[in-house]
Coordinates of C-alpha atoms in Angstrom, one line a residue:
Chain Z
X1 CA 71.2 93.3 70.6
X2 CA 68.5 91.0 71.8
X3 CA 69.0 87.3 72.5
X4 CA 67.7 85.2 69.7
X5 CA 65.7 82.1 70.4
X6 CA 68.0 79.3 71.1
X7 CA 67.8 76.2 69.0
X8 CA 69.2 74.1 71.8
X9 CA 69.2 70.8 70.0
X10 CA 71.3 72.3 67.2
X11 CA 73.8 73.6 69.7
X12 CA 73.8 70.3 71.5
X13 CA 74.7 68.5 68.2
X14 CA 77.5 70.9 67.5
X15 CA 78.7 70.3 71.0
X16 CA 78.4 66.5 70.6
X17 CA 76.2 66.2 73.6
X18 CA 73.0 64.2 73.6
X19 CA 70.3 66.0 75.5
X20 CA 66.8 64.8 76.5
X21 CA 63.9 67.1 75.7
X22 CA 63.6 68.0 79.4
X23 CA 67.3 68.7 79.7
X24 CA 67.2 70.8 76.5
X25 CA 64.4 72.9 77.9
X26 CA 66.2 73.5 81.1
X27 CA 69.5 74.4 79.4
X28 CA 67.7 76.7 76.9
X29 CA 66.2 78.6 79.8
X30 CA 69.4 79.0 81.7
X31 CA 71.4 79.9 78.7
X32 CA 68.9 82.5 77.6
X33 CA 69.2 84.1 81.0
X34 CA 73.0 84.1 80.9
X35 CA 73.1 85.4 77.3
X36 CA 70.7 88.2 78.3
X37 CA 73.2 89.2 81.0
X38 CA 75.9 89.5 78.3
X39 CA 74.2 92.6 77.0
X40 CA 76.2 94.5 79.7
X41 CA 79.0 94.5 77.1
X42 CA 76.8 96.9 75.1
X43 CA 77.2 99.6 77.6
X44 CA 80.7 100.5 76.3
X45 CA 81.7 101.4 72.8
X46 CA 83.9 98.5 71.9
X47 CA 84.2 99.2 68.2
X48 CA 87.6 100.9 68.0
X49 CA 89.7 98.5 70.1
X50 CA 91.8 95.5 69.1
X51 CA 90.5 92.2 70.4
X52 CA 92.8 90.3 72.8
X53 CA 93.1 86.5 72.5
X54 CA 95.7 86.5 75.3
X55 CA 96.6 88.7 78.3
X56 CA 100.2 89.0 77.1
X57 CA 101.5 89.3 73.6
X58 CA 101.9 85.8 72.1
X59 CA 103.9 84.9 69.1
X60 CA 104.4 81.7 67.2
X61 CA 107.0 79.5 68.9
X62 CA 109.3 77.3 66.9
X63 CA 111.6 74.5 67.9
X64 CA 114.1 72.4 66.0
X65 CA 112.5 69.6 64.0
X66 CA 114.2 66.8 65.9
X67 CA 112.6 63.7 67.4
X68 CA 112.0 63.6 71.1
X69 CA 111.1 60.7 73.3
X70 CA 107.3 60.2 73.6
X71 CA 104.9 57.5 74.8
X72 CA 105.4 53.9 73.8
X73 CA 102.5 52.2 72.1
X74 CA 101.5 50.5 75.4
X75 CA 101.7 53.7 77.3
X76 CA 99.6 55.6 74.8
X77 CA 96.9 52.8 74.8
X78 CA 96.9 52.3 78.6
X79 CA 93.9 54.5 79.2
X80 CA 91.9 53.5 76.1
X81 CA 88.4 52.3 76.8
X82 CA 88.7 49.8 73.9
X83 CA 91.8 48.6 72.1
X84 CA 92.8 45.8 69.9
X85 CA 96.1 44.7 68.2
X86 CA 98.0 47.8 69.5
X87 CA 95.4 50.2 68.2
X88 CA 92.5 52.2 69.5
X89 CA 89.2 50.6 68.7
X90 CA 86.4 52.7 67.3
X91 CA 83.0 52.0 65.8
X92 CA 82.5 51.6 62.1
X93 CA 82.8 54.9 60.2
X94 CA 82.5 53.8 56.6
X95 CA 79.5 52.2 54.9
Chain S
X1 CA 101.1 68.5 118.3
X2 CA 100.7 66.8 115.0
X3 CA 103.2 67.8 112.3
X4 CA 100.2 68.2 110.0
X5 CA 99.5 71.6 111.7
X6 CA 102.9 73.0 110.7
X7 CA 104.0 75.1 107.7
X8 CA 106.5 74.3 105.0
X9 CA 109.0 76.7 106.6
X10 CA 108.8 75.2 110.1
X11 CA 108.9 71.6 108.8
X12 CA 111.9 72.4 106.7
X13 CA 113.9 73.8 109.6
X14 CA 113.0 70.7 111.7
X15 CA 113.9 68.3 108.9
X16 CA 117.3 70.1 108.5
X17 CA 118.0 69.9 112.2
X18 CA 117.2 66.1 112.0
X19 CA 114.5 66.6 114.7
X20 CA 112.0 64.9 112.4
X21 CA 112.0 62.8 109.2
X22 CA 109.9 63.1 106.0
X23 CA 108.3 59.8 107.0
X24 CA 107.1 61.4 110.3
X25 CA 105.3 64.1 108.4
X26 CA 103.5 61.7 106.1
X27 CA 102.6 59.5 109.1
X28 CA 101.1 62.4 111.0
X29 CA 99.2 63.6 107.9
X30 CA 97.7 60.2 107.3
X31 CA 96.4 60.1 110.9
X32 CA 94.8 63.5 110.5
X33 CA 93.3 62.6 107.1
X34 CA 91.9 59.4 108.4
X35 CA 90.3 61.2 111.4
X36 CA 88.9 64.2 109.6
X37 CA 88.7 63.6 105.8
X38 CA 85.5 61.5 106.1
X39 CA 83.6 64.6 107.3
X40 CA 85.4 67.3 105.2
X41 CA 85.9 65.3 102.0
X42 CA 88.9 67.2 100.7
X43 CA 90.7 64.2 99.4
X44 CA 89.3 62.1 96.6
X45 CA 92.1 59.6 97.0
X46 CA 95.5 59.2 98.5
X47 CA 98.2 56.5 98.2
X48 CA 99.8 56.2 101.6
X49 CA 102.4 53.6 100.5
X50 CA 103.6 55.6 97.5
X51 CA 104.0 58.7 99.8
X52 CA 105.9 56.7 102.4
X53 CA 108.2 55.2 99.8
X54 CA 108.9 58.7 98.3
X55 CA 109.3 60.3 101.7
X56 CA 111.9 57.6 102.7
X57 CA 113.9 58.5 99.6
X58 CA 113.3 62.3 99.7
X59 CA 116.5 64.4 99.5
X60 CA 116.2 66.6 102.5
X61 CA 119.1 68.8 101.2
X62 CA 116.7 70.1 98.5
X63 CA 114.7 73.3 99.1
X64 CA 111.4 71.5 99.5
X65 CA 112.9 68.1 100.5
X66 CA 110.5 65.9 102.4
X67 CA 107.4 68.2 102.1
X68 CA 104.2 66.4 101.1
X69 CA 102.0 68.5 98.8
X70 CA 98.3 67.9 98.1
X71 CA 97.5 68.1 94.4
X72 CA 94.3 69.3 92.8
X73 CA 92.8 66.4 90.8
X74 CA 93.4 68.1 87.4
X75 CA 97.2 68.0 87.5
X76 CA 98.8 64.8 86.2
X77 CA 101.1 62.8 88.5
X78 CA 102.4 59.6 87.0
X79 CA 100.6 56.5 88.1
X80 CA 97.9 58.4 90.0
X81 CA 94.3 59.1 89.1
X82 CA 93.5 62.5 87.6
X83 CA 89.7 62.6 87.6
X84 CA 89.0 66.3 87.3
X85 CA 86.1 65.6 89.6
X86 CA 84.3 64.0 86.6
X87 CA 82.8 60.7 85.8
X88 CA 84.5 61.1 82.4
X89 CA 87.9 60.3 84.0
X90 CA 86.9 58.5 87.2
X91 CA 86.6 55.0 85.8
X92 CA 89.8 54.2 84.1
X93 CA 92.3 57.0 83.7
X94 CA 95.7 56.7 85.3
X95 CA 98.1 59.6 84.6
X96 CA 100.8 58.4 82.2
X97 CA 103.2 61.4 82.9
X98 CA 104.1 64.1 85.4
X99 CA 102.9 67.7 84.8
X100 CA 105.9 70.0 84.5
X101 CA 105.1 71.6 87.9
X102 CA 105.2 68.1 89.4
X103 CA 108.6 67.4 87.8
X104 CA 109.9 70.7 89.2
X105 CA 108.5 70.1 92.6
X106 CA 110.0 66.5 92.7
X107 CA 113.4 68.0 91.7
X108 CA 113.1 70.3 94.7
X109 CA 112.4 67.3 96.9
X110 CA 108.7 67.6 97.4
X111 CA 106.4 64.5 97.7
X112 CA 103.1 64.7 95.8
X113 CA 100.5 63.2 98.2
X114 CA 96.8 63.1 97.6
X115 CA 94.3 64.0 95.0
X116 CA 92.0 66.9 95.9
X117 CA 88.4 67.3 95.1
X118 CA 87.3 70.1 92.7
X119 CA 84.4 71.3 90.7
X120 CA 84.2 69.2 87.6
X121 CA 86.9 70.3 85.1
X122 CA 87.4 73.3 87.4
X123 CA 84.0 74.8 86.4
X124 CA 82.4 76.2 89.5
X125 CA 83.0 78.2 92.7
X126 CA 81.7 75.8 95.4
X127 CA 83.0 72.3 94.6
X128 CA 79.4 71.3 94.5
X129 CA 79.9 70.5 90.8
X130 CA 82.2 67.6 91.6
X131 CA 80.6 64.3 90.4
X132 CA 82.7 62.3 92.8
X133 CA 82.1 63.6 96.3
X134 CA 81.1 66.4 98.7
X135 CA 83.7 68.7 100.2
X136 CA 82.7 70.8 103.2
X137 CA 84.0 74.0 104.6
X138 CA 86.1 73.0 107.7
X139 CA 84.9 76.2 109.5
X140 CA 81.2 75.2 109.1
X141 CA 80.4 71.8 107.7
X142 CA 77.1 73.0 106.4
X143 CA 78.8 75.4 104.0
X144 CA 80.7 75.2 100.8
X145 CA 84.5 75.4 100.7
X146 CA 84.5 77.5 97.6
X147 CA 85.9 76.4 94.3
X148 CA 86.9 75.1 92.0
X149 CA 90.1 74.2 94.1
X150 CA 87.8 73.4 97.1
X151 CA 89.5 70.2 98.2
X152 CA 92.9 71.9 98.1
X153 CA 91.6 74.9 100.2
X154 CA 89.6 72.8 102.6
X155 CA 92.7 70.6 103.3
X156 CA 95.1 73.4 103.9
X157 CA 92.5 75.3 106.0
X158 CA 91.9 72.3 108.3
X159 CA 95.5 71.0 108.6
X160 CA 94.7 68.0 106.4
X161 CA 97.6 69.1 104.2
X162 CA 100.8 71.1 104.7
X163 CA 100.2 73.0 101.4
X164 CA 98.5 72.3 98.1
X165 CA 98.4 73.1 94.4
X166 CA 95.3 74.5 92.8
X167 CA 94.5 76.0 89.4
X168 CA 92.9 79.4 88.8
X169 CA 91.0 80.3 85.7
X170 CA 88.6 82.9 87.2
X171 CA 89.4 82.8 90.9
X172 CA 89.6 79.1 91.6
X173 CA 92.6 79.4 93.9
X174 CA 91.8 82.7 95.5
X175 CA 88.1 82.3 96.3
X176 CA 88.3 79.0 98.1
X177 CA 91.5 80.2 99.9
X178 CA 89.4 83.2 101.1
X179 CA 86.5 81.0 102.2
X180 CA 88.7 78.4 104.0
X181 CA 91.1 80.9 105.7
X182 CA 94.3 80.2 103.8
X183 CA 96.6 82.0 101.4
X184 CA 96.0 81.4 97.7
X185 CA 98.0 82.8 94.8
X186 CA 97.5 82.9 91.0
X187 CA 100.8 83.8 89.4
X188 CA 101.2 86.0 86.3
X189 CA 99.9 84.2 83.2
X190 CA 102.9 82.4 81.6
X191 CA 104.9 82.3 84.9
X192 CA 104.0 78.6 85.4
X193 CA 103.9 75.9 82.8
X194 CA 100.4 74.5 82.2
X195 CA 101.8 71.2 80.7
X196 CA 100.0 68.4 82.5
X197 CA 97.2 70.6 83.8
X198 CA 94.0 69.4 82.2
X199 CA 93.0 72.4 80.1
X200 CA 89.8 74.4 80.9
X201 CA 90.4 77.8 79.3
X202 CA 94.0 77.9 78.0
X203 CA 94.4 81.7 77.9
X204 CA 93.3 82.1 81.5
X205 CA 94.4 78.9 83.4
X206 CA 97.4 79.1 85.8
X207 CA 98.6 76.7 88.5
X208 CA 99.4 78.2 91.9
X209 CA 99.9 77.5 95.6
X210 CA 97.4 77.3 98.5
X211 CA 99.3 77.6 101.8
X212 CA 98.9 78.4 105.5
X213 CA 101.2 81.5 105.3
X214 CA 102.5 84.0 102.8
X215 CA 106.1 82.7 103.3
X216 CA 105.0 79.2 102.3
X217 CA 103.4 80.6 99.1
X218 CA 106.7 82.2 98.2
X219 CA 108.6 79.0 99.0
X220 CA 106.4 77.0 96.7
X221 CA 106.3 79.6 94.0
X222 CA 110.1 79.4 93.8
X223 CA 109.7 75.9 92.4
X224 CA 106.7 76.3 90.2
X225 CA 107.9 79.0 87.8
X226 CA 110.1 79.0 84.7
X227 CA 110.2 78.4 81.0
X228 CA 109.0 75.0 79.8
X229 CA 109.6 73.7 76.3
X230 CA 106.3 71.8 76.6
X231 CA 104.2 74.9 77.1
X232 CA 104.7 77.5 74.4
X233 CA 102.9 80.2 76.6
X234 CA 105.4 79.8 79.5
X235 CA 107.6 82.8 79.7
X236 CA 111.4 82.8 79.2
X237 CA 112.3 85.3 81.9
X238 CA 114.4 85.0 85.1
X239 CA 112.6 83.6 88.2
X240 CA 113.7 85.6 91.3
X241 CA 113.8 84.2 94.8
X242 CA 110.3 85.2 95.9
X243 CA 111.3 85.3 99.6
X244 CA 114.2 87.7 99.0
X245 CA 112.3 91.0 99.4
X246 CA 109.3 89.6 101.3
X247 CA 110.3 91.1 104.6
X248 CA 111.1 94.6 103.3
X249 CA 107.9 96.2 104.7
X250 CA 105.3 98.4 103.0
X251 CA 106.5 101.9 103.9
X252 CA 105.8 104.1 100.9
X253 CA 104.0 101.2 99.0
X254 CA 101.2 102.7 96.9
X255 CA 98.0 100.6 97.4
X256 CA 95.1 101.3 95.0
X257 CA 91.4 100.9 95.9
X258 CA 89.3 100.6 92.8
X259 CA 86.0 102.4 93.5
X260 CA 84.1 99.8 91.4
X261 CA 85.1 97.1 93.9
X262 CA 83.8 98.9 96.9
X263 CA 80.1 99.1 96.1
X264 CA 76.8 98.0 97.6
X265 CA 76.1 94.3 97.6
X266 CA 79.2 93.2 99.5
X267 CA 78.5 91.5 102.8
X268 CA 78.9 93.9 105.7
X269 CA 81.4 91.7 107.5
X270 CA 83.5 91.5 104.3
X271 CA 83.4 95.3 103.9
X272 CA 84.3 95.9 107.6
X273 CA 87.2 93.4 107.4
X274 CA 88.6 94.9 104.3
X275 CA 88.3 98.5 105.6
X276 CA 90.1 97.4 108.7
X277 CA 92.9 95.9 106.6
X278 CA 93.2 99.2 104.7
X279 CA 93.6 101.0 108.0
X280 CA 96.2 98.5 109.0
X281 CA 98.2 99.1 105.8
X282 CA 98.0 102.9 106.5
X283 CA 99.4 102.2 110.0
X284 CA 102.2 100.2 108.4
X285 CA 103.2 103.2 106.3
X286 CA 101.5 102.4 102.9
X287 CA 99.9 105.1 100.9
X288 CA 96.3 104.5 100.0
X289 CA 95.1 105.8 96.6
X290 CA 91.6 105.6 95.2
X291 CA 91.3 104.8 91.6
X292 CA 88.9 103.6 88.9
X293 CA 88.8 100.5 86.7
X294 CA 86.0 101.7 84.5
X295 CA 85.4 98.4 82.6
X296 CA 84.8 96.3 85.8
X297 CA 81.2 96.0 84.9
X298 CA 82.2 94.0 81.7
X299 CA 84.3 91.5 83.7
X300 CA 81.8 88.7 84.4
X301 CA 80.2 88.9 80.9
X302 CA 83.6 88.9 79.2
X303 CA 84.8 85.9 81.3
X304 CA 81.6 83.9 80.8
X305 CA 81.9 84.3 77.0
X306 CA 85.7 83.6 76.7
X307 CA 86.1 80.8 79.3
X308 CA 83.2 78.6 78.0
X309 CA 84.3 79.3 74.4
X310 CA 87.8 78.0 75.2
X311 CA 86.4 75.2 77.3
X312 CA 84.1 74.0 74.5
X313 CA 87.1 73.6 72.3
X314 CA 89.4 72.1 75.0
X315 CA 86.9 69.5 76.1
X316 CA 86.3 68.3 72.6
X317 CA 89.2 65.9 73.3
X318 CA 86.9 63.8 75.4
X319 CA 85.7 61.6 72.6
X320 CA 85.5 58.2 74.4
X321 CA 88.2 56.8 72.1
X322 CA 91.7 57.5 73.5
X323 CA 90.8 57.9 77.2
X324 CA 87.8 58.7 79.3
X325 CA 84.2 57.3 79.5
X326 CA 82.9 55.4 76.5
X327 CA 79.2 54.6 76.1
X328 CA 78.1 51.1 75.3
X329 CA 75.9 50.0 72.5
X330 CA 75.8 53.2 70.4
X331 CA 74.5 53.1 66.8
X332 CA 77.0 55.1 64.9
X333 CA 80.0 57.4 65.3
X334 CA 77.9 60.5 66.1
X335 CA 75.8 58.6 68.6
X336 CA 79.1 57.3 70.1
X337 CA 80.4 60.8 70.7
X338 CA 77.1 62.3 71.8
X339 CA 76.2 59.5 74.3
X340 CA 79.7 59.1 75.7
X341 CA 79.9 62.8 76.4
X342 CA 76.4 63.0 77.7
X343 CA 77.1 60.2 80.2
X344 CA 80.5 61.4 81.2
X345 CA 80.0 65.1 81.8
X346 CA 77.9 66.7 84.6
X347 CA 75.4 69.5 84.3
X348 CA 77.7 72.5 84.7
X349 CA 80.2 71.2 82.2
X350 CA 77.5 70.6 79.7
X351 CA 76.1 74.1 80.4
X352 CA 79.5 75.7 79.6
X353 CA 80.2 73.6 76.6
X354 CA 76.8 74.5 75.2
X355 CA 77.4 78.2 76.0
X356 CA 80.8 78.1 74.5
X357 CA 79.7 76.4 71.4
X358 CA 76.9 78.9 71.0
X359 CA 79.1 82.0 71.3
X360 CA 81.5 80.5 68.7
X361 CA 78.9 79.4 66.3
X362 CA 78.4 81.0 62.9
X363 CA 76.3 84.1 63.1
X364 CA 77.0 84.8 66.8
X365 CA 80.8 84.9 66.9
X366 CA 80.9 88.7 66.3
X367 CA 78.1 89.4 68.7
X368 CA 79.6 87.6 71.7
X369 CA 83.1 86.2 71.3
X370 CA 84.7 89.1 69.3
X371 CA 83.0 91.6 71.6
X372 CA 84.3 89.9 74.7
X373 CA 87.8 89.8 73.2
X374 CA 87.5 93.6 72.7
X375 CA 86.3 94.1 76.2
X376 CA 89.2 92.1 77.5
X377 CA 91.6 94.6 75.9
X378 CA 89.8 97.4 77.8
X379 CA 90.0 95.5 81.1
X380 CA 93.7 95.0 80.5
X381 CA 94.2 98.6 79.7
X382 CA 92.3 99.7 82.9
X383 CA 95.0 97.9 84.9
X384 CA 97.9 99.2 82.9
X385 CA 96.6 102.8 83.6
X386 CA 96.0 102.0 87.3
X387 CA 99.5 100.6 87.7
X388 CA 101.0 103.8 86.6
X389 CA 99.8 105.2 89.9
X390 CA 99.9 102.3 92.3
X391 CA 102.0 99.2 93.1
X392 CA 99.2 96.8 94.2
X393 CA 95.4 96.9 94.1
X394 CA 93.4 95.8 97.1
X395 CA 89.8 94.6 97.3
X396 CA 87.7 91.9 98.9
X397 CA 88.4 88.4 97.3
X398 CA 84.7 87.7 97.1
X399 CA 81.6 89.6 98.0
X400 CA 80.5 87.3 100.8
X401 CA 81.7 84.6 103.2
X402 CA 81.0 80.9 102.4
X403 CA 77.3 80.3 101.6
X404 CA 75.3 77.2 102.7
X405 CA 75.5 74.1 100.6
X406 CA 72.9 73.9 97.9
X407 CA 71.9 77.5 98.3
X408 CA 72.8 78.5 94.7
X409 CA 72.7 75.2 93.0
X410 CA 69.9 76.0 90.5
X411 CA 70.9 79.6 89.8
X412 CA 74.1 79.5 87.7
X413 CA 74.0 83.2 86.8
X414 CA 74.0 84.3 90.5
X415 CA 76.8 82.0 91.2
X416 CA 78.8 83.4 88.2
X417 CA 78.3 87.0 89.5
X418 CA 80.1 86.0 92.8
X419 CA 83.3 85.8 90.7
X420 CA 83.2 89.6 90.1
X421 CA 86.4 90.5 92.0
X422 CA 88.6 87.7 90.9
X423 CA 88.1 87.3 87.2
X424 CA 89.7 90.5 86.0
X425 CA 93.2 89.3 87.1
X426 CA 92.8 86.3 84.8
X427 CA 91.5 88.3 81.9
X428 CA 94.4 90.7 82.3
X429 CA 96.9 87.9 83.1
X430 CA 98.0 89.6 86.4
X431 CA 99.3 88.0 89.5
X432 CA 96.9 88.0 92.4
X433 CA 96.7 86.7 95.9
X434 CA 94.1 86.2 98.6
X435 CA 95.0 86.2 102.3
X436 CA 92.9 86.0 105.5
X437 CA 91.8 89.3 106.9
X438 CA 89.0 88.6 109.2
X439 CA 86.0 86.5 110.2
X440 CA 82.3 86.9 109.8
X441 CA 80.9 85.9 113.2
X442 CA 77.3 86.7 112.5
X443 CA 76.2 83.1 112.0
X444 CA 77.6 81.8 115.3
X445 CA 80.6 80.1 113.7
X446 CA 83.5 82.2 112.5
X447 CA 83.7 82.2 108.7
X448 CA 87.0 83.4 107.1
X449 CA 87.1 86.5 105.0
X450 CA 89.8 87.0 102.4
X451 CA 91.4 90.2 100.9
X452 CA 92.7 90.2 97.4
X453 CA 95.9 91.9 96.3
X454 CA 96.5 92.2 92.5
X455 CA 100.0 93.1 91.3
X456 CA 101.7 94.3 88.2
X457 CA 102.5 91.7 85.6
X458 CA 105.5 89.6 86.8
X459 CA 105.7 91.5 90.0
X460 CA 104.8 88.6 92.4
X461 CA 107.6 89.8 94.7
X462 CA 105.8 93.1 95.6
X463 CA 102.6 91.2 96.0
X464 CA 104.2 88.8 98.5
X465 CA 105.9 91.7 100.3
X466 CA 102.6 93.5 100.8
X467 CA 100.8 90.3 101.9
X468 CA 103.6 89.3 104.3
X469 CA 103.7 92.7 106.0
X470 CA 99.9 92.6 106.7
X471 CA 100.0 88.9 107.7
X472 CA 102.8 89.5 110.2
X473 CA 101.0 92.4 111.8
X474 CA 97.8 90.5 112.4
X475 CA 96.8 87.1 113.8
X476 CA 94.3 85.9 111.3
X477 CA 96.6 83.3 109.8
X478 CA 97.2 81.8 113.2
X479 CA 93.5 81.0 113.9
X480 CA 92.8 77.6 112.5
X481 CA 89.5 75.8 111.7
X482 CA 88.5 73.8 114.8

């Protein structure tokens, strides 16, 4: 596999990161170099093996559907950069 | 002699005999921190009054009663900052709850004291990626302390802390422990609850101790492990007393040397120190067995696909709404997210989010992420095969002693390759420990060298037994940074 040309601004938008053109060029160069290195994975035949998401077997974990104590409204809002009337304040999202 | 120079074990016996009080320990620590932290920079912050209040109330009858512990700044402690070394959380975040490990340590009588510097969001191996301050290696102030738990390691290595907590995703406890001359341990994945640890790569992260001795690591581990309803990946299995078999010796213990870990490129002083340690184990009656971990060459690539992929997802929570940095005067909701995150995150975090987003993006998932998950299976199987023949696996912790500050700052790939010996244990979920085994004296100032022991899943006890036997037969742990 060869490393395709990186559309860094597209990746940045998917990542929700604003990058200047200069930053974009710098990251594109570094990421290409890192992705080239990933070709080391090609050395081994990986086709017949199950992928591991975890190091140990993991299964769905269930608990009883009963309420537990959580944050109060004031505690949940304590770190909010902007809040109003016991709610998080965000910018307008509807036209 | 300041109480700051002592170990958990020695302080506990002096507390129990009423020779000293918990307040005396905090007072001595504060004096040492005030004198030396300005040049070492291990602590980002510390609340003396809160520690004195807690020390005065500490229940000395508990197993860790009255012991102050330095906490990496990505583990939540109620009412304290938790910056993760990032501007994102530096301005206005106060932890609203205790991480589960902190609740357990408090129940055992310990006093959380101090917030330790780290690479931003635990991404890095030098602590140079902290946005909030420089941490220097106490053995040579011109060098890095390692990372990402660099503040924790530098504090323990210079007697600025009795012991510390760190987190280890790819070596972030063991590598700085090696470079600062202390013991650092990553427990088996699932042994320790991650609830309250700010997530970097959830399938790899584990909290663990950084201590002056192997015994202290065992004493702390006793109160870190256990099933926690708040972390579904924590394991519901009995937690032994990790000090119980620690003194049993290594006669007949089978120690494996993976040939892939003893290759060119390792610093000569590191090779020499580790070879001497192998001889020492032989003299102590251990059996040395050469073996192969054939997928070692996949380790770094696998890790640097999986860890950034998980990080890109975990760090999506920083949206400038519920907590963390929020940009001013943005035009719309997308601009709000993109600008807040661009202003809050530093370069290495951005690099890894971009990398992780790329390998998960449509069209590239199979080529990178899925392939890395398959390689992870092979890496795990390598260890399973190896552990049919041996009880522990020995190697250097890292290929070289601490490098100079700034030396690798613009070369992320070279820095990533330095993690080659530590990341496999995270990918395979195995317990691993680094302990001091020598010094590189070629630069004029002694620089600590660490040896790594990797154990079978859930077999921390054998790991600690092997480490204790070596430690007690050598003097490396007694030599402190001047």
